[in-house]
Coordinates of C-alpha atoms and ligand atoms in Angstrom, one line a residue:
M1 CA -1.4 18.3 26.6
A2 CA -1.3 18.4 22.8
N3 CA -2.5 15.2 20.9
P4 CA 0.3 13.0 19.6
S5 CA 1.0 13.4 15.9
L6 CA 2.2 11.0 13.2
A7 CA 3.9 11.6 9.8
A8 CA 4.0 9.5 6.7
I9 CA 5.9 9.7 3.5
D10 CA 4.8 7.9 0.4
V11 CA 7.8 8.0 -2.0
G12 CA 6.1 7.0 -5.3
T13 CA 7.4 6.8 -8.8
T14 CA 5.5 9.9 -10.0
K15 CA 4.8 11.8 -6.8
V16 CA 6.0 12.1 -3.2
C17 CA 3.3 12.8 -0.6
T18 CA 4.0 13.7 3.0
I19 CA 1.2 13.8 5.5
V20 CA 1.2 15.1 9.1
A21 CA -1.8 14.1 11.3
E22 CA -2.9 14.4 14.8
V23 CA -4.3 11.4 16.6
G24 CA -7.5 12.1 18.5
A25 CA -8.7 10.4 21.7
Q26 CA -10.7 7.8 19.7
R27 CA -7.6 7.2 17.5
E28 CA -9.2 9.1 14.7
L29 CA -6.9 11.0 12.3
R30 CA -7.1 14.8 11.9
I31 CA -4.9 15.9 9.0
L32 CA -2.7 18.9 9.9
G33 CA -0.9 19.3 6.6
V34 CA -0.1 17.6 3.3
G35 CA 2.9 18.2 1.0
V36 CA 2.8 16.7 -2.5
G37 CA 5.4 17.2 -5.1
P38 CA 6.7 15.5 -8.2
S39 CA 8.9 12.5 -7.6
A40 CA 12.4 12.1 -9.0
G41 CA 15.2 9.5 -8.9
L42 CA 12.7 6.6 -8.7
S43 CA 12.0 3.9 -11.2
K44 CA 9.5 1.0 -10.7
G45 CA 9.1 2.1 -7.1
M46 CA 12.8 1.9 -6.4
V47 CA 15.5 4.6 -5.9
D48 CA 17.8 4.9 -8.9
N49 CA 19.2 8.4 -8.3
I50 CA 19.8 9.1 -4.6
H51 CA 20.4 12.9 -5.0
A52 CA 17.3 13.5 -7.1
A53 CA 15.2 11.4 -4.7
I54 CA 16.5 13.3 -1.6
D55 CA 15.6 16.7 -3.2
A56 CA 12.1 15.4 -4.1
I57 CA 11.5 14.0 -0.6
A58 CA 12.9 17.2 1.1
S59 CA 10.6 19.4 -1.0
S60 CA 7.5 17.3 -0.2
V61 CA 8.4 17.3 3.5
E62 CA 9.0 21.0 3.5
R63 CA 5.6 21.6 2.0
A64 CA 3.9 19.5 4.6
E65 CA 5.8 21.3 7.4
R66 CA 4.7 24.6 6.0
A67 CA 1.1 23.5 5.7
S68 CA 0.9 22.0 9.2
G69 CA 3.2 24.5 11.0
T70 CA 5.1 21.5 12.5
R71 CA 8.6 20.1 12.2
I72 CA 8.7 16.6 10.9
L73 CA 11.5 14.7 12.7
S74 CA 10.5 11.1 11.9
A75 CA 8.0 9.4 9.6
H76 CA 6.5 6.1 8.5
V77 CA 7.7 5.4 5.0
G78 CA 6.2 3.2 2.3
I79 CA 8.3 0.6 0.5
A80 CA 7.5 -1.1 -2.8
G81 CA 9.2 -2.4 -5.9
P82 CA 9.6 -5.8 -7.6
H83 CA 12.4 -6.7 -5.1
V84 CA 9.8 -7.2 -2.4
S85 CA 8.5 -10.8 -1.9
S86 CA 6.3 -12.5 0.6
I87 CA 5.6 -16.0 2.0
N88 CA 3.3 -17.4 4.6
S89 CA 5.0 -19.0 7.5
R90 CA 3.9 -20.7 10.8
G91 CA 5.4 -20.1 14.2
I92 CA 5.0 -22.5 17.1
V93 CA 5.9 -22.0 20.8
A94 CA 5.1 -23.9 24.0
I95 CA 3.5 -21.9 26.8
A96 CA 5.7 -22.4 29.9
D97 CA 2.9 -22.5 32.5
P98 CA -0.5 -23.4 31.0
R99 CA -2.1 -22.3 34.3
N100 CA -1.4 -18.7 33.4
P101 CA -3.0 -16.8 30.5
I102 CA -1.1 -16.3 27.2
T103 CA 0.8 -13.0 27.4
D104 CA 2.2 -10.4 24.9
H105 CA 5.5 -12.1 25.5
D106 CA 4.2 -15.5 24.3
V107 CA 2.7 -13.9 21.2
H108 CA 6.0 -12.2 20.4
R109 CA 7.9 -15.4 20.8
A110 CA 5.5 -17.2 18.4
L111 CA 5.9 -14.3 15.9
E112 CA 9.7 -14.5 16.3
S113 CA 9.6 -18.2 15.5
A114 CA 7.5 -17.6 12.4
R115 CA 10.0 -15.0 11.3
I116 CA 12.8 -17.5 11.2
V117 CA 12.3 -18.3 7.5
N118 CA 15.1 -18.9 5.1
V119 CA 16.1 -15.4 4.3
P120 CA 19.2 -15.0 2.1
N121 CA 21.7 -12.5 3.6
N122 CA 21.1 -9.9 1.0
R123 CA 17.4 -9.6 2.1
E124 CA 15.7 -8.3 5.2
V125 CA 12.4 -9.2 6.9
I126 CA 10.2 -6.0 6.9
H127 CA 6.9 -7.5 8.2
V128 CA 5.7 -10.5 10.1
V129 CA 1.9 -10.0 9.9
P130 CA -0.1 -12.4 12.0
R131 CA -3.0 -13.9 10.0
Y132 CA -4.5 -16.0 12.8
Y133 CA -3.5 -18.0 15.9
V134 CA -4.1 -21.6 16.9
V135 CA -4.3 -22.3 20.7
D136 CA -4.0 -26.0 21.5
G137 CA -5.5 -26.9 18.2
Q138 CA -8.4 -24.4 18.4
D139 CA -8.1 -22.8 14.9
H140 CA -8.6 -19.3 13.6
V141 CA -8.2 -17.5 17.0
V142 CA -8.1 -13.7 16.2
D143 CA -6.5 -12.6 19.5
P144 CA -5.0 -15.3 21.9
L145 CA -4.1 -12.8 24.7
G146 CA -5.6 -13.9 27.9
M147 CA -6.6 -17.3 26.7
Y148 CA -5.3 -20.5 28.3
G149 CA -3.3 -23.2 26.5
S150 CA 0.0 -25.1 26.4
R151 CA 0.8 -24.5 22.7
L152 CA 0.5 -21.4 20.6
D153 CA 0.8 -21.4 16.8
V154 CA 0.6 -18.4 14.6
E155 CA 0.1 -18.3 10.9
T156 CA 1.9 -15.2 9.5
H157 CA 2.5 -13.4 6.3
V158 CA 6.3 -12.6 6.1
V159 CA 7.4 -9.8 3.8
T160 CA 11.1 -9.5 2.8
S161 CA 12.9 -6.8 0.9
S162 CA 16.3 -6.5 -0.8
T163 CA 18.6 -5.0 1.8
S164 CA 20.2 -2.6 -0.7
A165 CA 16.9 -1.3 -2.0
M166 CA 15.7 -0.8 1.5
N167 CA 19.0 1.0 2.5
N168 CA 18.7 3.3 -0.5
L169 CA 15.2 4.3 0.4
V170 CA 16.1 4.9 4.1
Q171 CA 19.2 6.9 3.0
C172 CA 17.1 9.2 0.9
V173 CA 14.5 9.9 3.6
E174 CA 17.2 10.4 6.2
G175 CA 19.1 12.5 3.7
A176 CA 16.1 14.8 3.6
G177 CA 16.4 15.2 7.3
V178 CA 13.7 12.8 8.5
K179 CA 14.3 9.7 10.6
V180 CA 12.5 6.5 9.3
E181 CA 10.3 5.3 12.1
S182 CA 9.1 2.2 10.2
L183 CA 9.0 0.9 6.7
V184 CA 5.6 -0.3 5.5
L185 CA 4.8 -2.4 2.5
E186 CA 2.8 -0.1 0.2
P187 CA 0.0 -2.6 -0.7
L188 CA -0.6 -3.3 3.0
A189 CA -0.8 0.4 3.6
S190 CA -3.3 1.0 0.7
G191 CA -5.5 -1.8 2.0
E192 CA -5.6 -0.2 5.4
A193 CA -7.0 3.0 3.9
V194 CA -9.8 1.8 1.7
V195 CA -10.8 -1.8 2.4
D196 CA -13.6 -2.2 5.0
R197 CA -14.0 -4.9 7.5
E198 CA -16.8 -6.8 5.8
E199 CA -14.8 -6.9 2.5
L200 CA -11.7 -8.3 4.4
Q201 CA -13.9 -11.0 5.9
Q202 CA -15.6 -12.0 2.6
G203 CA -12.4 -12.0 0.6
V204 CA -11.1 -9.0 -1.4
A205 CA -8.1 -8.0 -3.5
L206 CA -6.6 -4.5 -3.2
V207 CA -5.0 -3.4 -6.5
D208 CA -3.1 -0.1 -6.4
I209 CA -2.1 1.0 -10.0
G210 CA 0.4 3.8 -9.6
G211 CA 2.8 5.3 -12.0
G212 CA 5.6 2.7 -12.0
T213 CA 4.2 -0.2 -9.9
T214 CA 1.0 -2.1 -9.4
D215 CA 0.6 -3.2 -5.8
I216 CA -1.6 -6.2 -4.9
C217 CA -2.8 -7.4 -1.5
V218 CA -5.2 -10.3 -1.2
Y219 CA -7.3 -10.8 1.9
M220 CA -9.4 -13.8 3.0
N221 CA -11.2 -14.4 6.3
G222 CA -10.1 -11.0 7.6
A223 CA -6.4 -11.6 7.0
V224 CA -3.7 -11.1 4.4
V225 CA -3.0 -14.1 2.2
H226 CA -0.8 -12.7 -0.5
T227 CA 1.1 -9.5 -1.3
A228 CA 3.0 -8.6 -4.5
V229 CA 4.4 -5.6 -6.3
L230 CA 4.5 -5.7 -10.2
P231 CA 6.7 -3.3 -12.1
I232 CA 3.9 -2.0 -14.3
G233 CA 1.7 1.1 -14.0
G234 CA 0.3 4.3 -15.5
L235 CA 3.6 5.3 -17.1
H236 CA 3.3 2.3 -19.4
M237 CA -0.1 3.5 -20.6
T238 CA 1.3 7.0 -21.3
R239 CA 4.3 5.5 -23.2
D240 CA 1.9 3.5 -25.4
L241 CA 0.1 6.7 -26.2
V242 CA 3.4 8.4 -27.1
V243 CA 4.0 5.6 -29.7
A244 CA 0.4 5.3 -31.0
L245 CA -0.3 9.1 -31.3
R246 CA 3.3 10.2 -32.0
V247 CA 3.1 12.9 -29.5
P248 CA 5.6 14.1 -26.7
Q249 CA 5.3 12.4 -23.3
P250 CA 3.6 15.4 -21.5
A251 CA 1.0 15.6 -24.3
A252 CA 0.3 11.9 -24.0
E253 CA 0.0 12.2 -20.2
R254 CA -2.5 15.1 -20.7
A255 CA -4.5 13.2 -23.3
K256 CA -4.7 10.2 -21.0
R257 CA -5.9 12.2 -18.0
D258 CA -8.3 14.5 -19.9
H259 CA -9.7 12.3 -22.6
G260 CA -8.8 8.7 -21.6
H261 CA -11.3 5.9 -21.1
A262 CA -10.8 2.1 -20.6
I263 CA -13.9 1.1 -22.6
P264 CA -13.6 2.3 -26.2
S265 CA -17.3 1.4 -27.1
L266 CA -18.4 4.0 -24.5
V267 CA -16.6 6.7 -26.4
D268 CA -18.3 8.4 -29.3
E269 CA -16.8 7.1 -32.5
A270 CA -16.7 10.5 -34.2
E271 CA -15.4 12.5 -31.3
E272 CA -12.0 14.2 -31.9
V273 CA -9.7 15.9 -29.4
E274 CA -6.7 18.2 -29.9
V275 CA -3.3 17.1 -28.8
E276 CA 0.1 18.8 -29.0
A277 CA 2.3 17.0 -31.6
F278 CA 5.9 16.7 -32.7
G279 CA 7.1 18.3 -35.9
S280 CA 5.9 21.4 -37.8
E281 CA 2.2 21.2 -36.9
P282 CA 1.9 22.1 -33.2
K283 CA -1.6 20.7 -32.7
R284 CA -3.3 17.7 -34.1
Q285 CA -6.8 16.2 -34.0
V286 CA -6.9 12.6 -32.9
R287 CA -9.9 10.3 -32.4
R288 CA -10.8 9.9 -28.8
R289 CA -11.7 6.3 -29.4
L290 CA -8.2 5.6 -30.5
I291 CA -6.9 6.9 -27.2
A292 CA -9.3 4.6 -25.4
E293 CA -8.3 1.6 -27.6
V294 CA -4.7 2.1 -26.7
L295 CA -5.5 2.4 -23.0
Q296 CA -7.8 -0.6 -23.0
A297 CA -5.2 -2.9 -24.5
R298 CA -2.5 -2.0 -22.0
T299 CA -4.9 -1.9 -19.0
E300 CA -6.3 -5.3 -20.0
E301 CA -2.8 -6.7 -20.1
M302 CA -2.0 -5.3 -16.7
L303 CA -5.2 -6.7 -15.2
E304 CA -4.3 -10.1 -16.6
L305 CA -1.0 -10.0 -14.8
V306 CA -2.9 -8.9 -11.7
L307 CA -5.2 -11.9 -12.1
A308 CA -2.2 -14.3 -12.3
E309 CA -0.9 -12.8 -9.1
I310 CA -4.2 -13.0 -7.3
R311 CA -4.2 -16.8 -8.2
R312 CA -1.0 -17.1 -6.3
G313 CA -2.9 -16.2 -3.1
T314 CA -6.3 -17.8 -3.7
E315 CA -8.8 -18.9 -6.2
P316 CA -10.2 -15.6 -7.5
E317 CA -13.8 -17.0 -7.3
M318 CA -13.3 -17.0 -3.5
L319 CA -13.1 -13.2 -3.4
S320 CA -16.8 -12.5 -2.8
A321 CA -16.1 -8.8 -2.2
G322 CA -14.1 -8.6 -5.5
V323 CA -11.4 -6.0 -6.1
V324 CA -10.9 -2.5 -4.8
L325 CA -8.9 -0.3 -7.2
T326 CA -6.6 2.5 -6.0
G327 CA -3.6 4.5 -7.2
G328 CA -3.7 7.3 -9.7
A329 CA -4.6 5.1 -12.6
A330 CA -7.8 4.1 -10.8
S331 CA -9.1 7.5 -12.0
L332 CA -9.2 6.3 -15.6
P333 CA -12.9 6.3 -16.4
G334 CA -14.2 2.8 -17.1
I335 CA -11.3 1.0 -15.4
D336 CA -13.6 -0.6 -12.8
M337 CA -15.8 -2.0 -15.6
L338 CA -12.8 -3.3 -17.5
A339 CA -11.5 -4.9 -14.2
E340 CA -14.9 -6.6 -13.7
E341 CA -14.7 -8.0 -17.2
V342 CA -11.1 -9.3 -17.0
L343 CA -11.1 -10.5 -13.5
S344 CA -14.8 -11.7 -13.4
L345 CA -15.2 -10.1 -10.0
P346 CA -17.1 -7.1 -8.7
A347 CA -14.8 -4.0 -8.7
R348 CA -15.0 -0.6 -7.1
I349 CA -12.7 2.4 -6.8
G350 CA -11.3 2.9 -3.3
R351 CA -11.0 6.4 -1.8
P352 CA -9.6 7.1 1.7
R353 CA -12.4 8.0 4.0
H354 CA -13.1 9.1 7.6
L355 CA -10.5 11.8 7.7
A356 CA -10.9 15.1 9.5
G357 CA -8.9 18.4 9.1
L358 CA -7.2 19.6 6.0
S359 CA -7.9 16.4 4.1
D360 CA -9.7 17.5 0.9
I361 CA -7.0 16.4 -1.5
L362 CA -6.7 13.0 0.1
H363 CA -10.2 11.7 -0.8
D364 CA -8.7 10.4 -4.1
P365 CA -7.5 6.9 -5.0
A366 CA -4.0 8.2 -5.6
Y367 CA -3.6 8.9 -1.9
A368 CA -4.7 5.5 -0.6
T369 CA -1.1 4.5 0.1
S370 CA -0.2 7.8 1.8
V371 CA -3.2 7.7 4.2
G372 CA -2.8 4.0 4.7
L373 CA 0.7 4.5 6.0
L374 CA -0.7 6.6 8.8
R375 CA -3.5 4.1 9.5
W376 CA -1.0 1.2 9.6
A377 CA 1.3 3.0 11.9
L378 CA -1.6 3.8 14.2
K379 CA -2.7 0.2 14.3
E380 CA 0.8 -1.1 14.9
Q381 CA 1.3 1.3 17.9
A382 CA -2.0 0.3 19.4
I383 CA -1.1 -3.4 19.3
L384 CA 2.5 -2.9 20.5
F385 CA 1.7 -0.7 23.4
R386 CA -1.5 -2.2 24.8
S387 CA -1.4 -4.3 27.9
V388 CA -3.9 -7.1 28.7
H389 CA -4.5 -5.7 32.2
G390 CA -4.3 -2.0 31.5
P391 CA -4.6 0.9 29.1
I392 CA -2.2 1.5 26.3
A393 CA 1.2 2.3 27.7
P394 CA 3.1 5.4 26.7
L395 CA 5.7 5.2 24.0
G396 CA 8.8 4.1 25.9
S397 CA 12.3 3.7 24.5
L398 CA 12.3 0.0 25.1
M399 CA 8.9 -0.5 23.2
R400 CA 10.2 1.7 20.5
R401 CA 13.1 -0.7 20.1
V402 CA 10.7 -3.6 20.1
A403 CA 8.7 -1.8 17.4
H404 CA 11.7 -1.6 15.2
L405 CA 12.7 -5.2 15.9
M406 CA 9.3 -6.6 15.0
R407 CA 6.5 -4.7 13.2
V408 CA 3.4 -6.5 14.1
V409 CA -0.3 -5.9 13.9
L410 CA -3.3 -8.1 14.6
P411 CA -5.5 -9.2 11.8
Q412 CA -8.8 -7.4 11.6
Ligands
LIG501 N1 -7.5 10.5 -14.7 C1 -6.5 9.7 -14.9 N2 -6.6 8.8 -15.8 C2 -5.6 7.9 -16.0 N3 -4.5 7.8 -15.4 C3 -4.3 8.7 -14.4 C4 -5.3 9.7 -14.1 N4 -4.8 10.5 -13.1 C5 -3.6 10.0 -12.7 N5 -3.3 9.0 -13.5 C6 -2.0 8.2 -13.5 O1 -1.7 7.7 -12.3 C7 -0.3 7.5 -12.2 C8 0.2 8.0 -10.9 O2 -0.4 7.3 -9.8 P1 0.1 7.4 -8.3 O3 0.1 8.8 -7.9 O4 -0.7 6.4 -7.5 O5 1.6 6.8 -8.5 P2 2.8 6.8 -7.6 O6 2.4 6.5 -6.2 O7 3.6 8.1 -7.7 O8 3.7 5.7 -8.2 P3 4.0 4.1 -7.7 O9 3.1 3.8 -6.6 O10 3.8 3.3 -8.9 O11 5.4 4.2 -7.3 C9 0.3 8.2 -13.3 O12 0.8 7.3 -14.3 C10 -0.9 9.1 -13.9 O13 -0.7 9.2 -15.3
LIG502 MG1 2.1 4.8 -5.1

């Protein structure tokens, strides 16, 4: 029998990436095909032109189908944008008969009770992520299944989204002929792809700087404590270069990618580079250090906003493992050094790892979200379909419905 396969679509502000992967016996991912194309109809991570977005998604899906030789009927899809918000909430349930071990059903009841937070009727809950459990006062239980107790508490991270932004995204993906299997908050996905277990345990912040958004996920003691999506990204850096260098947007984008640096003092003061310009002279020489100065100013400002957001989750000093930077802008040389300076934390660039198959393009920080969507979906399925007394059950229609009702995973 063929291995089961999974598909994910990362609908970003600058690119759409679709990945099809096969899931091996050890739950390892073998990439069958990737389809990447320019994005359209999105601003700050949100759909603002449905028709343009449908075309961009359809073309990325078609490329992934051609590359993998498969037909993509459904996919796990990333959601981001400043409309997303999160809070931590506690759920409490009584165990009917404390002589019996705690079951999946008890855990689900506890999660359901945590989910009952005050959500206005124009918002939807998209995740109830368990952080840890408490069984009869015993704190920080990672997995309560099979334990005995009369009361089960769960500390969760609840993520909500604007209903209309969510519907627009679903409509675009379904308009491109793909059913949405689940929506996954992008910072949670990125973390799944690049943050390792030890970092999660010691405290770490994942910062994904994309084109239109900067996604943040803060982890402490192996669990999520805070998530946020800021409406800032690489497009702002490019726009600053348009103004400072007085060049067209595509030329500013090329100058950033080919000659950019986040630390001006590391760029030779005398070095000049050629850029395409407006007006009668088609090419102009600009000092490379000037490009770096513009990028440093904007990146520093963005990192300061990131720091303020991290503070909403925890004291930054508590993050012993520091920050992991992903997203396309993490490829800016020197950005890790600048992050260390602004955040006063160790920083590294996160690249998706442990992928087999046609995965060459994916070992890049810009693909952390796309790969993470697959990893998140895999983890979610394993949790939902396991049984205390037996092996993982096959994907039945009832469980599928449960999966849609409540998207849960266990903390690491
Ligand atoms: N070498 C580089 N130096 C600086 N910036 C870069 C480099 N390579 C790519 N970028 C920037 O990364 C950004 C795109 O990142 P990414 O692909 O993660 O965004 P996205 O997923 O499409 O958007 P978002 O997640 O914000 O919706 C662009 O602004 C691009 O200019
Ligand atoms: Mg992105």
